[in-house]
Tab-separated table of C-alpha atoms in Angstrom:
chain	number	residue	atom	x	y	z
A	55	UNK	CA	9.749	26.746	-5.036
A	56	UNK	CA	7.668	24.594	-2.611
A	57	UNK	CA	6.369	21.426	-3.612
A	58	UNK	CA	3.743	19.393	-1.360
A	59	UNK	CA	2.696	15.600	-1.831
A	60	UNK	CA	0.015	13.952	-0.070
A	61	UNK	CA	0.031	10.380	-0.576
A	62	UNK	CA	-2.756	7.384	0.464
A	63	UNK	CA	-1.577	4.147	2.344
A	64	UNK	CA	-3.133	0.954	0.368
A	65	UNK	CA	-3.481	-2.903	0.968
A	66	UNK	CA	-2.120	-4.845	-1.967
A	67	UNK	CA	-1.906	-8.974	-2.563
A	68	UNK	CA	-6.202	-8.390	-1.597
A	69	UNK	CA	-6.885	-12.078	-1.468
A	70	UNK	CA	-6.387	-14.035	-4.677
A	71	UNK	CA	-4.888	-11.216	-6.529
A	72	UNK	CA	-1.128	-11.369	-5.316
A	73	UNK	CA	1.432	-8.936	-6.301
A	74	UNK	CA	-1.248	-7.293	-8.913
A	75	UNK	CA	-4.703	-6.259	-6.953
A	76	UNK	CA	-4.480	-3.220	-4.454
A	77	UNK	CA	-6.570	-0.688	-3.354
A	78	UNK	CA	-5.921	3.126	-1.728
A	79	UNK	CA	-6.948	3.634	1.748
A	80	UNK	CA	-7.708	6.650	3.738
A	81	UNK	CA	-4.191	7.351	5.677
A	82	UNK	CA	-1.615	9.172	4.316
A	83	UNK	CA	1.855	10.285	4.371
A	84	UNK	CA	2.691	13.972	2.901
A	85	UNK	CA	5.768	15.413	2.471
A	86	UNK	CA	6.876	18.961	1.422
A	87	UNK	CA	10.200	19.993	-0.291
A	88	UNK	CA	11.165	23.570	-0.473
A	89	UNK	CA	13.525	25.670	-1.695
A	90	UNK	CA	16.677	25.886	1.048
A	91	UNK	CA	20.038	27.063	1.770
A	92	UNK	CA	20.999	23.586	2.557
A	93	UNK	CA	20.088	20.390	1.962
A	94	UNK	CA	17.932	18.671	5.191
A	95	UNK	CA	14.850	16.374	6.030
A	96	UNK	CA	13.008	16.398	8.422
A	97	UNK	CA	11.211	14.018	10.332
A	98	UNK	CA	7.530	14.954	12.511
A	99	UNK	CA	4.612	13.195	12.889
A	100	UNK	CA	4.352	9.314	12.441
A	101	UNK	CA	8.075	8.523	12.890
A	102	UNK	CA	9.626	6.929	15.659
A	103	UNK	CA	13.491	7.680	14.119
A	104	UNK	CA	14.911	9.429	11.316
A	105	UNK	CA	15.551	7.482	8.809
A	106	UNK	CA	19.610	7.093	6.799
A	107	UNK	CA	19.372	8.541	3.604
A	108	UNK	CA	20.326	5.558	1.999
A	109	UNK	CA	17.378	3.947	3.203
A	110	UNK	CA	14.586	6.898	2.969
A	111	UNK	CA	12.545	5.639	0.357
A	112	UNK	CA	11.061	9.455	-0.727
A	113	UNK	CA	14.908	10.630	-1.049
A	114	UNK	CA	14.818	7.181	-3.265
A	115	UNK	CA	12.173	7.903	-5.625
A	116	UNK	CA	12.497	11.785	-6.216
A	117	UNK	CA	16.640	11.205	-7.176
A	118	UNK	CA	15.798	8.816	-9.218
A	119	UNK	CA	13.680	11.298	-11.363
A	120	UNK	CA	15.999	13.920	-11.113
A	121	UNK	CA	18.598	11.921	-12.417
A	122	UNK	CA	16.645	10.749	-15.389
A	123	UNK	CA	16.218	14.386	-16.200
A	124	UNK	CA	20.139	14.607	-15.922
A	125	UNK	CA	19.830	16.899	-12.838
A	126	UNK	CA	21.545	16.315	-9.440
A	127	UNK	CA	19.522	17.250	-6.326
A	128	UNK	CA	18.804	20.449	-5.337
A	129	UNK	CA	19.493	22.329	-2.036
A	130	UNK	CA	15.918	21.485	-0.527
A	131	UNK	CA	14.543	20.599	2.864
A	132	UNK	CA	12.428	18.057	3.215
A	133	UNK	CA	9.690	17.689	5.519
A	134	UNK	CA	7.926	14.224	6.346
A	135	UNK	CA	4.588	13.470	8.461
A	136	UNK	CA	2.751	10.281	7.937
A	137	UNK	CA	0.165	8.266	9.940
A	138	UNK	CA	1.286	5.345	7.645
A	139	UNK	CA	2.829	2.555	9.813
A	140	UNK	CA	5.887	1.233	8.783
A	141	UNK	CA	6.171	-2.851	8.280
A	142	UNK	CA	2.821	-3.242	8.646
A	143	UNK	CA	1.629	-3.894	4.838
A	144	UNK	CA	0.121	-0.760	4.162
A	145	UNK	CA	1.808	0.521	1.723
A	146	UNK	CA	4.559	3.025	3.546
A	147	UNK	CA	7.353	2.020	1.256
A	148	UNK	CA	5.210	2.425	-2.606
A	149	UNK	CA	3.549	5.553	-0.581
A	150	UNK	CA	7.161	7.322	0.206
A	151	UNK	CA	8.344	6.255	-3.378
A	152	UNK	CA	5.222	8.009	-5.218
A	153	UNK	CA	5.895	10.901	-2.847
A	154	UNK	CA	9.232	10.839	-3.982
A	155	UNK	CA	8.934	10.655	-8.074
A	156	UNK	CA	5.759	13.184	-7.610
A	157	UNK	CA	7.639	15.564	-5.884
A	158	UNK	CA	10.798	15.475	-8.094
A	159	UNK	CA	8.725	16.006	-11.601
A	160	UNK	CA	6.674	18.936	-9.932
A	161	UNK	CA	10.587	20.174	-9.238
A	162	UNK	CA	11.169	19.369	-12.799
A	163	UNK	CA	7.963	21.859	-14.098
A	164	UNK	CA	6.321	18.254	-14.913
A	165	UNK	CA	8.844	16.864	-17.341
A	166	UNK	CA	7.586	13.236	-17.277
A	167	UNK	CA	4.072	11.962	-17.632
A	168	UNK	CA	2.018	9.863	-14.729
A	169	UNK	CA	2.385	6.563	-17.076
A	170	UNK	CA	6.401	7.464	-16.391
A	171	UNK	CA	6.158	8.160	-12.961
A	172	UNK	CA	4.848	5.236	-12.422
A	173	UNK	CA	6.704	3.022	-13.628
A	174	UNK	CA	9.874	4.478	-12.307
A	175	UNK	CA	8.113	4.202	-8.687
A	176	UNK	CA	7.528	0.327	-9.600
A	177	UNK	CA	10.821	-0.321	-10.749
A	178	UNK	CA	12.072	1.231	-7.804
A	179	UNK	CA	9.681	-1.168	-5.582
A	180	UNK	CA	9.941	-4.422	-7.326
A	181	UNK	CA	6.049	-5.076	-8.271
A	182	UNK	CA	3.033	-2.551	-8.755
A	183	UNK	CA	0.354	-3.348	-6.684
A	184	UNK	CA	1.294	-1.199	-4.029
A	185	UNK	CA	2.491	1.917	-6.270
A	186	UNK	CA	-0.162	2.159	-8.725
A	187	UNK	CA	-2.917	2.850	-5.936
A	188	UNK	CA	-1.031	5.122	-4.176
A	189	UNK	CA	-0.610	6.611	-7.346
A	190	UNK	CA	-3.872	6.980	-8.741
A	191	UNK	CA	-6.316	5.434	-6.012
A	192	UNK	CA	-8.759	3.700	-6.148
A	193	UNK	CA	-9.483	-0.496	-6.724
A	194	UNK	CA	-6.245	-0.933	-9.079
A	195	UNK	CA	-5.095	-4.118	-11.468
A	196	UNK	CA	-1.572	-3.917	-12.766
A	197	UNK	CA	1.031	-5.150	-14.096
A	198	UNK	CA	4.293	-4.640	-15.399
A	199	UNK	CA	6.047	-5.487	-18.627
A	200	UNK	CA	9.313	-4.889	-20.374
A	201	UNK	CA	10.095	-1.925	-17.266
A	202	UNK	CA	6.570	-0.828	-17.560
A	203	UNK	CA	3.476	-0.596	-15.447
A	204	UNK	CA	0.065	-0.731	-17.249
A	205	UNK	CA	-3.065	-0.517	-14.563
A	206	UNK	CA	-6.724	-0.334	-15.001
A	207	UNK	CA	-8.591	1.683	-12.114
A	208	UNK	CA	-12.033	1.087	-10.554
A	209	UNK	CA	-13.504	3.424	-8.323
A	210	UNK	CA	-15.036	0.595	-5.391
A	211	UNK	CA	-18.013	0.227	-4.453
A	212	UNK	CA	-19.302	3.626	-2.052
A	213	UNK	CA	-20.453	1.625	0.470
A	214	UNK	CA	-17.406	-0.536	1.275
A	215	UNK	CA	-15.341	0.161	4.286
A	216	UNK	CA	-11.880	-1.391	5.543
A	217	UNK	CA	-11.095	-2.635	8.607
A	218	UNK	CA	-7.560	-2.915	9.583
A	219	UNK	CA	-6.049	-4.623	12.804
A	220	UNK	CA	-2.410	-3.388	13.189
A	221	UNK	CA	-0.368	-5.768	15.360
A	222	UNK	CA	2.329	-3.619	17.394
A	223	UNK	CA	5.211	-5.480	16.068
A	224	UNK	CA	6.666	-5.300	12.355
A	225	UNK	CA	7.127	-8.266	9.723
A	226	UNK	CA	9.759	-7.499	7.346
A	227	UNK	CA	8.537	-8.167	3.877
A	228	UNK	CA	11.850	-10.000	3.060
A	229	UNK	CA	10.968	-12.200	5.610
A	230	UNK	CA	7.220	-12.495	4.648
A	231	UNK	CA	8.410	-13.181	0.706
A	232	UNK	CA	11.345	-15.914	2.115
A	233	UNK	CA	8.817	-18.470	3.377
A	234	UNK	CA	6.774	-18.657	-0.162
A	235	UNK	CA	6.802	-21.928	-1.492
A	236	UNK	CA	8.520	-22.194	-4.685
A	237	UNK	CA	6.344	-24.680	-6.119
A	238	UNK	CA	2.740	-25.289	-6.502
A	239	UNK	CA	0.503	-27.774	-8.474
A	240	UNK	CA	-1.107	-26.932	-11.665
A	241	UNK	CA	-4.434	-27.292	-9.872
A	242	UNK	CA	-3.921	-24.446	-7.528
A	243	UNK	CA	-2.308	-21.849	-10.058
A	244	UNK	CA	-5.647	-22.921	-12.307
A	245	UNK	CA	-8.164	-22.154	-8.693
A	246	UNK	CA	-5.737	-18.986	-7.777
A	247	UNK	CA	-6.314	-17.862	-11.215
A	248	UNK	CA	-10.267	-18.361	-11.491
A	249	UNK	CA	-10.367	-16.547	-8.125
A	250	UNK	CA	-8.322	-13.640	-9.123
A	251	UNK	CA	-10.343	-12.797	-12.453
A	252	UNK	CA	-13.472	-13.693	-10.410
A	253	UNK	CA	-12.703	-10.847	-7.629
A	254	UNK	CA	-11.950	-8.515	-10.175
A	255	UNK	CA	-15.180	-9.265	-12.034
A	256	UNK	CA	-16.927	-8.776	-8.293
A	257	UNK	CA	-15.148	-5.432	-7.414
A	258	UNK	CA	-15.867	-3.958	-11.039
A	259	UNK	CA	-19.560	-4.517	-11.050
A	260	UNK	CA	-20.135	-3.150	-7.644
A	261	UNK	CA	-21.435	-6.798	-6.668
A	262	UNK	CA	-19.616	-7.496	-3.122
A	263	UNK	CA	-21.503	-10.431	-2.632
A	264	UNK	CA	-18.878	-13.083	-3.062
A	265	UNK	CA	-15.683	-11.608	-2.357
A	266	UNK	CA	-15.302	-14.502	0.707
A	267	UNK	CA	-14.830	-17.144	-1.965
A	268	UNK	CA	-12.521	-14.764	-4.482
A	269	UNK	CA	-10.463	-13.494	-1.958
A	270	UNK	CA	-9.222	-17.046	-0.376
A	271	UNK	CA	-5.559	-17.030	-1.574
A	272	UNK	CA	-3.993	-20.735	-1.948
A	273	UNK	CA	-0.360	-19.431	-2.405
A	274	UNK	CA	0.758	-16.474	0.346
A	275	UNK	CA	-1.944	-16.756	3.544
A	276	UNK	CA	-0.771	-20.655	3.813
A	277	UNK	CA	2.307	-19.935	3.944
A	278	UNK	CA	2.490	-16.283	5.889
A	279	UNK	CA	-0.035	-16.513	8.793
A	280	UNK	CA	2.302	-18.666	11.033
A	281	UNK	CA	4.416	-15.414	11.146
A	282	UNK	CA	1.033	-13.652	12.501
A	283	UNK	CA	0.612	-14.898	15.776
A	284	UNK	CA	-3.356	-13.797	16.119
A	285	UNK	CA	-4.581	-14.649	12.341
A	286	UNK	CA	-6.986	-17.279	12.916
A	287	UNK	CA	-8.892	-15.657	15.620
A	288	UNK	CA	-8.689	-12.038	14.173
A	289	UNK	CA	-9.920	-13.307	10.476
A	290	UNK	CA	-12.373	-15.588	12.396
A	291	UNK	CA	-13.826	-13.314	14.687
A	292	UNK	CA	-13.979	-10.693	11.700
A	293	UNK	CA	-16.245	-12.926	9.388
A	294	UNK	CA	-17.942	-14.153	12.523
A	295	UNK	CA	-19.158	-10.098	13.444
A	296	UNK	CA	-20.182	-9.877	9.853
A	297	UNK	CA	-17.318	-9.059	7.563
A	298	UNK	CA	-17.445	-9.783	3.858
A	299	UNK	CA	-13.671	-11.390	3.623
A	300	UNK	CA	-10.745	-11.015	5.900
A	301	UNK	CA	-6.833	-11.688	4.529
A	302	UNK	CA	-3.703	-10.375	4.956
A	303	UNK	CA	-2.851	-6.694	4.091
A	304	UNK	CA	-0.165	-6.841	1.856
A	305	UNK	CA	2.841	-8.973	2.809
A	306	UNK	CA	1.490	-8.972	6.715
A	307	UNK	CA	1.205	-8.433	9.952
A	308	UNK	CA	-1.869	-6.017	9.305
A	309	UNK	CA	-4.701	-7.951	9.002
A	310	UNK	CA	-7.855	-6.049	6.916
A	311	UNK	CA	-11.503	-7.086	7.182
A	312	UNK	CA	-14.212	-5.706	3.939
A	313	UNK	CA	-17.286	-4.927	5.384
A	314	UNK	CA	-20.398	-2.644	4.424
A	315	UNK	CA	-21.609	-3.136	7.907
A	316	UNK	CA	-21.698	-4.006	11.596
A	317	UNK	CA	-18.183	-2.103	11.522
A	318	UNK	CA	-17.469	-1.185	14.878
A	319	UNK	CA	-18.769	-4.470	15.684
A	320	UNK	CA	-16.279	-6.264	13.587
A	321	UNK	CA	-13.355	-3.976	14.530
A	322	UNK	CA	-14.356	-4.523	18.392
A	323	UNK	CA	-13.872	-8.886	17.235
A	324	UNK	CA	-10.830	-8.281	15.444
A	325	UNK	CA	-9.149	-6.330	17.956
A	326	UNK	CA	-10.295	-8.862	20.606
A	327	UNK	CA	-8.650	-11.565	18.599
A	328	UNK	CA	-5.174	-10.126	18.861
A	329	UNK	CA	-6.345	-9.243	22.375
A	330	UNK	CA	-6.428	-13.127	22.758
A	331	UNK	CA	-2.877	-13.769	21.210
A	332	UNK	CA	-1.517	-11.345	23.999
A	333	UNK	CA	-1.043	-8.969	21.237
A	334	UNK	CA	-1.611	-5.271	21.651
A	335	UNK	CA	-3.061	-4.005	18.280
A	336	UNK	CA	-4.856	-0.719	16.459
A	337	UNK	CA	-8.101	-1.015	14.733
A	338	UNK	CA	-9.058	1.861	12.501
A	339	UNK	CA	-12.690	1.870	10.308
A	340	UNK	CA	-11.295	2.917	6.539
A	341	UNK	CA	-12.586	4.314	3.822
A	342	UNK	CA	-10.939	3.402	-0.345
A	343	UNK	CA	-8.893	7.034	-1.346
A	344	UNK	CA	-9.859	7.709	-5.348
A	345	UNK	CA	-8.164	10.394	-5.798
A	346	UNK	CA	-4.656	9.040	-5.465
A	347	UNK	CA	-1.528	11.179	-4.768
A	348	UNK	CA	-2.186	15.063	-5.075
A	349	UNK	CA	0.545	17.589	-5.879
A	350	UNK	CA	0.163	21.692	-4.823
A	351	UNK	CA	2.924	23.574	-6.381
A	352	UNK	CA	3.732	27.331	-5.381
A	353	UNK	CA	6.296	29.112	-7.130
């Protein structure tokens, strides 16, 4: 049996809409796991090491499955390429997780459903907003109660593109989640909140127009971008070239621009920005993946 996943990066915490709002972008890691006399993974394009077992993330996800089927692993070999950086708040860790749990049920003849798998993959994570896009693609609000994940999907508007500046250097997200206040008043939970349901309102009618004012996040950018040497003049330079909203890609250091256009000019001002910091960075022009994670199964 040979079993290959293709999964899609996404940004997650999109403004206002921490640890709940995410969306699937166009880069990808896939993985195939085949039949073997052995058990092995390997490790080709997109990874600078090879990663301990204990701390691959797709070995991760598919045991867990096979274990809630009451299976042990097979003899397999594993083969991983990904243009998904790692660190960078792009979703490498929810994308090798979904690989995982996808890969194990095809295994499995598709024992569990996609509600199941997904909310194993969460679990396994800690929050959704990563997993559920790279799950199912897509603009995605979730959420997760009692174990399980419940999402809503919107397919974003077609003309939207994303703009991502990715510092060369890595912020942990235990490190990016360690510096969050613990606090905060009841006046800024009430203006986080109005924001959130506002950019959710925006992205589901197609109507882009004010995502600068929904996306300004009172809680995490205060309190992260001192650990991104480069923010102000990347998010800056960004809006100043045309952008709709810049933020914070998930926990950091990526930084991610929306624009429908101008977009090699913005992506020219937001590299220039880290440029400015003495940071070397990549800029790449995105486009939102709807279809999610896709499984081809040959027997």
């Amino acid at each position: 049996m040979k079993v290959t996943v293709k999964v899609p990066a996404s940004t997650a915490n999109i403004g206002s809409g921490i640890d709940c709002l995410g969306v699937g972008l166009s880069k990808y890691l896939t993985v195939v796991m085949e039949d073997n006399d052995k058990f092995e993974i390997i490790f080709k394009q997109g990874f600078n090491r090879d990663i301990l077992l204990d701390e691959n993330l797709f070995y991760t996800g598919a045991k867990r499955i096979f274990a809630k089927a009451g299976r042990g692993f097979p003899l397999v070999k594993i083969t991983m390429v990904t243009d998904i950086p790692g660190s960078r708040g792009l979703g490498s860790s929810a994308s090798a997780i979904v690989a995982g749990v996808y890969a194990a049920n095809a295994y499995l003849n598709d024992l569990f459903t996609e509600a199941e798998l997904i909310s194993e993959a969460s679990l396994i994570e800690g929050h959704p907003d990563n997993v559920v896009p790279c799950a199912v693609g897509g603009f995605t609000i979730s959420m997760m109660d009692n174990d399980v994940t419940h999402y809503h999907k919107i397919v974003p508007n077609r003309d939207l593109r994303f703009i991502t500046a990715i510092p060369d250097y890595e912020l942990p997200t235990k490190l990016a989640r360690s510096v969050i206040p613990k606090e905060f008043s009841r006046t800024t939970l009430v203006t986080q909140l109005q924001r959130a349901c506002f950019l959710v309102g925006a992205l589901a009618s197609g109507d882009i127009r004010q995502l600068e004012i929904a996306t300004q996040d009172l809680i995490f950018t205060p309190a992260r971008k001192d650990l991104i040497p480069g923010f102000d003049a990347v998010t800056s330079n960004a809006m100043a070239a045309g952008a709709i909203c810049s933020m914070i890609s998930g926990a950091g250091p990526t930084l991610i621009a929306f624009a429908t256009h101008n977009l090699d000019c913005i992506a020219a001002a937001m590299r220039q920005g880290f440029t400015d910091a003495q940071i070397n960075s990549t800029v790449e022009i995105l486009r939102a993946d709807t279809k999610g994670a896709v499984v081809i199964t040959e027997i």
